[in-house]
Coordinates of C-alpha atoms in Angstrom, one line a residue:
M1 CA 68.8 42.1 144.0
Q2 CA 71.7 44.5 143.6
L3 CA 73.1 43.6 147.0
S4 CA 73.1 39.9 146.2
Y5 CA 75.0 40.6 142.9
T6 CA 77.6 42.5 145.0
K7 CA 78.0 39.6 147.5
C8 CA 78.5 37.1 144.7
I9 CA 81.2 39.3 143.2
L10 CA 83.0 39.7 146.5
Q11 CA 82.9 36.0 147.1
S12 CA 84.5 35.4 143.7
F13 CA 87.2 37.9 144.7
K14 CA 88.1 35.8 147.8
E15 CA 88.3 32.6 145.9
I16 CA 90.5 33.9 143.1
L17 CA 92.8 35.6 145.5
F18 CA 93.2 32.4 147.6
V19 CA 93.9 30.1 144.7
E20 CA 95.8 32.3 142.3
K21 CA 97.4 34.9 144.4
H22 CA 101.0 34.2 143.3
R23 CA 100.3 34.2 139.6
Q24 CA 100.8 37.4 137.6
V25 CA 98.4 36.5 134.9
Q26 CA 95.6 36.0 137.3
I27 CA 96.3 39.4 138.9
I28 CA 95.3 40.9 135.6
Q29 CA 92.1 38.9 135.8
I30 CA 91.5 40.1 139.3
K31 CA 91.9 43.7 138.2
F32 CA 89.4 43.1 135.4
I33 CA 86.8 41.6 137.7
I34 CA 87.3 44.4 140.2
L35 CA 86.7 46.9 137.5
L36 CA 83.6 45.0 136.4
A37 CA 82.3 44.9 139.9
L38 CA 82.7 48.6 140.4
I39 CA 80.8 49.2 137.2
L40 CA 77.9 47.0 138.4
I41 CA 77.8 48.7 141.8
I42 CA 77.8 52.2 140.4
F43 CA 75.1 51.1 137.9
G44 CA 73.0 49.8 140.9
L45 CA 73.5 53.1 142.8
M46 CA 72.3 55.0 139.7
E47 CA 69.2 52.9 139.4
S48 CA 68.5 53.5 143.1
I49 CA 68.9 57.3 142.6
D50 CA 66.6 57.2 139.6
S51 CA 63.9 55.5 141.8
I52 CA 63.9 58.5 144.2
S53 CA 60.9 60.8 143.8
A54 CA 61.5 63.7 141.5
L55 CA 60.7 66.2 144.3
T56 CA 60.5 66.8 148.0
T57 CA 57.8 68.9 149.4
N58 CA 57.8 70.8 152.7
S59 CA 54.7 72.5 154.1
W60 CA 55.4 75.7 156.0
H61 CA 51.9 75.7 157.6
D62 CA 53.2 72.9 159.7
I63 CA 56.5 74.6 160.6
F64 CA 55.2 78.1 161.3
T65 CA 53.7 78.3 164.7
G66 CA 51.0 80.7 163.6
N67 CA 48.2 80.4 161.0
I68 CA 48.4 81.4 157.4
N69 CA 45.1 82.5 155.9
S70 CA 44.8 82.4 152.1
P71 CA 48.2 83.5 150.9
F72 CA 47.9 84.9 147.3
A73 CA 51.4 86.3 146.6
I74 CA 54.9 85.0 147.1
S75 CA 58.4 86.3 146.2
V76 CA 62.0 85.4 146.8
D77 CA 64.9 87.8 147.5
S78 CA 68.6 87.5 146.3
R79 CA 69.5 85.4 149.4
G80 CA 66.7 83.0 149.0
N81 CA 64.5 84.4 151.8
V82 CA 60.8 83.9 151.0
Y83 CA 58.2 86.6 151.5
V84 CA 54.5 85.8 151.7
A85 CA 51.5 88.0 151.4
D86 CA 49.3 86.4 154.1
T87 CA 46.3 88.1 152.5
Y88 CA 43.4 87.4 154.9
N89 CA 45.6 87.9 158.0
D90 CA 46.7 91.3 156.6
R91 CA 50.4 90.8 157.1
I92 CA 53.7 89.9 155.5
L93 CA 55.7 86.8 156.6
K94 CA 59.4 86.2 156.0
F95 CA 61.0 82.7 156.0
N96 CA 64.4 81.4 155.1
N97 CA 64.5 79.0 152.2
N98 CA 64.1 76.0 154.5
G99 CA 60.8 77.4 155.9
K100 CA 62.2 78.6 159.2
F101 CA 60.2 81.6 160.3
I102 CA 62.2 84.8 160.5
M103 CA 59.8 87.6 161.1
K104 CA 56.4 89.1 160.3
W105 CA 54.9 92.6 160.1
G106 CA 51.4 94.0 159.6
S107 CA 48.0 93.9 161.1
Y108 CA 44.5 94.9 159.9
G109 CA 43.9 98.6 159.5
N110 CA 44.6 101.6 157.3
G111 CA 46.1 104.1 159.6
T112 CA 49.8 103.4 159.9
E113 CA 52.6 102.1 157.8
E114 CA 52.3 98.6 159.2
Q115 CA 48.7 98.1 158.6
F116 CA 47.2 96.3 155.6
D117 CA 43.8 95.3 154.2
N118 CA 44.1 92.2 152.0
P119 CA 47.6 92.6 150.6
S120 CA 47.7 90.6 147.4
G121 CA 50.8 91.7 145.4
L122 CA 54.5 91.5 146.2
A123 CA 57.7 92.5 144.4
I124 CA 61.3 92.6 145.4
D125 CA 64.0 94.8 144.0
S126 CA 67.8 94.2 143.4
R127 CA 68.5 95.5 146.9
D128 CA 65.9 93.2 148.5
N129 CA 63.5 96.0 149.4
V130 CA 60.0 94.7 149.6
Y131 CA 57.0 96.3 147.8
V132 CA 53.5 95.4 148.9
A133 CA 50.3 96.0 147.0
D134 CA 47.9 96.8 150.0
T135 CA 44.9 96.1 147.8
Y136 CA 41.9 97.1 149.8
N137 CA 43.7 100.2 151.2
D138 CA 44.5 101.3 147.6
R139 CA 48.1 102.0 148.2
I140 CA 51.7 100.6 147.8
L141 CA 54.1 100.3 150.7
K142 CA 57.9 99.8 150.6
F143 CA 59.9 98.1 153.4
N144 CA 63.5 97.0 153.7
N145 CA 64.2 93.3 154.0
N146 CA 63.8 93.5 157.8
G147 CA 60.3 94.9 157.5
K148 CA 61.3 98.5 158.4
F149 CA 59.0 101.0 156.7
I150 CA 60.6 103.1 154.0
A151 CA 57.8 104.8 151.9
I152 CA 54.1 104.8 151.1
W153 CA 52.1 105.9 148.1
K154 CA 49.1 106.6 148.2
S155 CA 45.9 105.9 150.3
N156 CA 42.3 106.7 149.4
A157 CA 41.0 105.4 146.1
G158 CA 41.2 108.0 143.3
Y159 CA 42.4 108.8 139.8
T160 CA 45.4 111.1 140.4
E161 CA 49.0 110.0 139.7
Q162 CA 49.4 108.6 143.2
Q163 CA 46.0 107.1 143.8
F164 CA 44.8 103.5 143.0
D165 CA 41.8 101.4 143.2
N166 CA 42.5 97.8 144.3
P167 CA 46.1 97.5 143.0
S168 CA 47.5 94.0 142.8
G169 CA 50.0 93.5 140.0
L170 CA 53.5 94.7 140.8
A171 CA 56.9 94.6 139.0
V172 CA 60.3 96.2 139.5
D173 CA 62.8 96.9 136.8
S174 CA 66.6 96.8 136.9
R175 CA 66.8 100.4 138.0
G176 CA 64.4 99.9 140.9
N177 CA 61.5 101.6 139.3
V178 CA 58.1 100.2 140.3
Y179 CA 55.2 99.4 138.0
V180 CA 51.7 99.0 139.3
A181 CA 48.7 97.5 137.5
D182 CA 45.7 99.7 138.5
P183 CA 42.9 97.4 137.2
Y184 CA 39.9 99.5 138.1
Y185 CA 41.2 102.6 136.4
D186 CA 42.7 100.5 133.5
R187 CA 46.2 101.9 133.5
I188 CA 49.8 101.3 134.5
L189 CA 51.6 103.6 136.8
K190 CA 55.4 104.0 137.2
F191 CA 57.2 105.2 140.2
N192 CA 60.9 105.5 141.3
S193 CA 62.0 103.4 144.3
Y194 CA 61.0 106.2 146.7
G195 CA 57.5 106.4 145.5
T196 CA 57.9 109.5 143.3
F197 CA 55.5 109.4 140.4
I198 CA 57.2 109.1 137.0
N199 CA 54.6 108.2 134.4
K200 CA 51.3 106.6 133.7
W201 CA 49.6 105.2 130.6
G202 CA 46.3 103.7 129.8
S203 CA 42.6 104.3 129.9
Y204 CA 39.6 102.1 129.5
G205 CA 39.1 100.7 126.0
N206 CA 40.7 98.4 123.5
G207 CA 42.9 100.8 121.5
T208 CA 46.7 100.8 121.4
V209 CA 47.3 102.2 124.8
Q210 CA 44.1 101.2 126.4
F211 CA 43.2 98.4 128.9
S212 CA 40.4 96.6 130.4
S213 CA 41.3 95.3 133.9
P214 CA 45.0 94.7 133.4
S215 CA 46.4 92.2 135.9
G216 CA 49.7 90.4 135.3
L217 CA 52.9 92.3 134.8
A218 CA 56.4 91.1 133.7
I219 CA 59.6 92.9 132.9
D220 CA 62.4 91.6 130.6
S221 CA 66.2 92.2 130.9
R222 CA 65.9 95.4 128.8
D223 CA 63.2 96.7 131.1
N224 CA 60.4 96.3 128.6
V225 CA 57.0 95.9 130.3
Y226 CA 54.5 93.2 129.4
V227 CA 50.9 93.6 130.5
A228 CA 48.2 90.9 130.7
D229 CA 45.3 93.0 129.5
T230 CA 42.9 90.5 130.9
D231 CA 39.4 91.5 129.8
N232 CA 40.7 92.6 126.4
D233 CA 42.2 89.1 125.9
R234 CA 45.6 90.3 124.8
I235 CA 49.2 91.0 125.8
L236 CA 50.7 94.5 125.3
K237 CA 54.4 95.4 125.3
F238 CA 55.8 98.8 126.2
N239 CA 59.3 100.2 126.8
S240 CA 60.1 101.5 130.3
Y241 CA 58.7 104.9 129.4
G242 CA 55.3 103.6 128.5
T243 CA 55.8 103.9 124.8
F244 CA 53.8 101.3 123.0
I245 CA 55.8 98.6 121.1
N246 CA 53.5 95.8 120.2
K247 CA 50.4 93.9 121.1
W248 CA 49.1 90.4 120.3
G249 CA 45.9 88.5 121.1
S250 CA 42.2 88.8 120.8
E251 CA 39.2 86.9 122.2
D252 CA 38.9 83.4 120.9
S253 CA 40.3 79.9 121.4
N254 CA 41.1 78.7 117.9
S255 CA 44.4 80.2 116.8
E256 CA 47.8 80.6 118.4
E257 CA 47.4 84.4 118.8
Q258 CA 44.0 84.4 120.4
L259 CA 43.5 84.6 124.2
D260 CA 40.7 84.4 126.6
D261 CA 41.2 86.2 129.9
P262 CA 45.0 85.8 130.3
E263 CA 46.1 86.3 133.9
G264 CA 49.7 85.3 134.2
V265 CA 52.7 86.5 132.2
S266 CA 56.3 85.7 132.6
V267 CA 59.6 86.3 130.7
D268 CA 62.6 84.0 130.6
S269 CA 66.3 85.0 130.3
R270 CA 66.2 84.9 126.5
G271 CA 63.2 87.3 126.3
N272 CA 60.6 84.6 125.5
V273 CA 57.2 85.5 126.8
Y274 CA 54.9 82.9 128.5
V275 CA 51.2 83.5 128.9
A276 CA 48.7 81.7 131.1
D277 CA 45.8 81.8 128.8
T278 CA 43.5 81.1 131.7
D279 CA 40.0 80.5 130.2
N280 CA 41.4 78.7 127.2
D281 CA 43.2 76.3 129.6
R282 CA 46.6 76.5 127.9
I283 CA 50.1 78.0 127.9
L284 CA 51.4 80.0 125.0
Q285 CA 55.0 81.0 124.2
F286 CA 56.0 84.0 122.1
N287 CA 59.2 85.7 121.3
N288 CA 59.7 89.2 122.6
N289 CA 58.1 90.6 119.4
G290 CA 54.9 88.7 119.9
K291 CA 55.7 86.0 117.3
F292 CA 54.0 82.7 118.2
I293 CA 56.5 79.9 119.1
A294 CA 54.5 77.2 120.9
K295 CA 51.4 76.3 122.8
W296 CA 50.4 73.4 125.0
G297 CA 47.4 72.4 127.0
S298 CA 43.7 71.9 126.7
Y299 CA 40.8 71.7 129.1
G300 CA 40.8 68.6 131.4
N301 CA 42.5 67.0 134.4
G302 CA 43.7 63.7 133.1
T303 CA 47.0 64.1 131.2
E304 CA 50.1 66.2 131.7
E305 CA 49.0 68.7 129.1
Q306 CA 45.6 69.5 130.4
F307 CA 44.6 72.4 132.6
N308 CA 41.7 73.9 134.4
S309 CA 42.1 77.7 134.6
P310 CA 45.9 78.0 134.9
S311 CA 46.9 81.3 136.5
G312 CA 50.3 81.5 138.1
L313 CA 53.5 81.2 136.1
A314 CA 57.2 81.1 136.9
V315 CA 60.3 80.5 134.9
D316 CA 63.6 79.3 136.3
L317 CA 67.1 80.2 135.2
R318 CA 67.2 77.2 132.8
G319 CA 64.0 78.2 131.1
N320 CA 61.8 75.6 132.7
V321 CA 58.2 76.7 133.0
Y322 CA 56.1 76.1 136.1
V323 CA 52.3 76.4 135.9
A324 CA 49.8 76.7 138.8
D325 CA 47.0 74.6 137.4
T326 CA 44.6 76.2 139.8
Y327 CA 41.3 74.4 139.6
N328 CA 43.1 71.0 139.1
D329 CA 44.9 71.6 142.3
R330 CA 48.4 70.8 141.0
I331 CA 51.7 72.2 139.7
L332 CA 53.2 71.2 136.3
Q333 CA 56.7 71.6 135.0
F334 CA 57.7 71.9 131.3
N335 CA 60.8 72.7 129.4
N336 CA 60.9 75.9 127.3
N337 CA 59.6 74.0 124.3
G338 CA 56.5 72.8 126.2
K339 CA 57.7 69.3 126.8
F340 CA 56.2 67.8 130.0
I341 CA 58.8 67.2 132.7
A342 CA 56.9 66.6 136.0
K343 CA 53.7 67.2 137.9
W344 CA 52.7 67.0 141.5
G345 CA 49.7 67.6 143.6
S346 CA 46.0 66.7 143.7
Y347 CA 43.0 68.1 145.6
G348 CA 43.2 67.9 149.4
N349 CA 44.9 69.2 152.5
G350 CA 46.3 66.2 154.3
T351 CA 49.8 65.8 152.9
N352 CA 52.4 68.0 151.4
E353 CA 51.5 67.0 147.8
K354 CA 47.9 68.1 148.2
F355 CA 46.6 71.5 147.1
D356 CA 43.5 73.6 147.1
N357 CA 43.5 76.4 144.5
P358 CA 47.3 77.0 144.2
S359 CA 47.8 80.5 142.8
G360 CA 51.2 82.2 143.4
L361 CA 54.4 80.7 142.3
A362 CA 58.1 81.7 142.8
V363 CA 61.4 80.1 141.9
D364 CA 64.7 80.9 143.6
S365 CA 68.2 80.9 142.0
R366 CA 68.7 77.3 143.0
G367 CA 65.6 76.1 141.2
N368 CA 63.5 75.6 144.3
V369 CA 59.8 76.2 143.7
Y370 CA 57.6 77.9 146.3
I371 CA 53.8 77.6 146.0
A372 CA 51.1 79.7 147.6
D373 CA 48.5 76.9 148.4
S374 CA 45.8 79.5 148.8
Y375 CA 42.8 77.7 150.2
N376 CA 44.8 75.4 152.3
S377 CA 46.4 78.5 153.8
R378 CA 50.0 77.4 153.6
I379 CA 53.2 77.7 151.6
L380 CA 55.0 74.6 150.2
K381 CA 58.6 74.4 148.9
V382 CA 59.4 71.8 146.3
V383 CA 63.0 70.7 145.8
L384 CA 63.6 69.1 142.4
N385 CA 66.2 66.4 143.5
N386 CA 67.2 65.5 139.9

């Protein structure tokens, strides 16, 4: 239809030019018609752009010539390279931001620096060093961005300052200090970038500095540490020295400040805190002092504001919030006020917009979204064209 309009306009141009080409008044009319035609053409192009899908997906399982098996963690460095904890294959994979395979390291075992057993946590510091939570080997390993081993701390499960039991949650602050959620010993441990122990806090319980299976970690621009204290149904905030600042949440589903098994926590550039309130099937937003701002979501799979056990969270530089709606096998995007923007995915494995238990999420500096499609054993990249 738009093409026919354009042809009609062009035909009119020819007729006017032929009949009236020597008359100055008609030249003004021609200029007016040309301007009108350009407006119509541009309008038509804009409509065509608007009809394009809001996203483009790219499956890296199909690009990578190996097999990925249940990836559970994903992270992006300052250059846009993507690192994947290929959990059940006991290795780390590195891709560029177009899914081109760069390198891999790791194999099953517990003897050397390049052996893993179910790595499930990843973090990257400002120098693009890669930290791996080698979960079943009860240790943390550090590599440079080419996979060269730098440091290890510490193997053999235990309760000393450099021992863990199934660590998974990892976060790195602006100074390169590394924080580890040690869920079985209900504590947080802090190390410098070389693995030297600095501090620890927490024990089992529900007091001010106590935890019950802490999982998610997030760090704001001032290096305050937010902990998803999962089995205590709350969020705790500490400074970088482990000094308690605030807490909010208790078990329930009725009020804005009650949580039920929160797993994911993320902080935006303004210090707002987003919580995946997993068993309440909703997302909550707080300011950095724990004051409630907004909530959205309820149990279900029909509308844009229904979830089924949301787990992974990521926030881009504009404050848009991405949610891994795990049991609904889809990803949803909201603005920082909880207004729905887009969703993609449904259960399956045939196309690039099918998921099976997506869990890990990461967003790069350009707003590209990377998804660990765990049970389909692949990584997908979503480009938001608009």
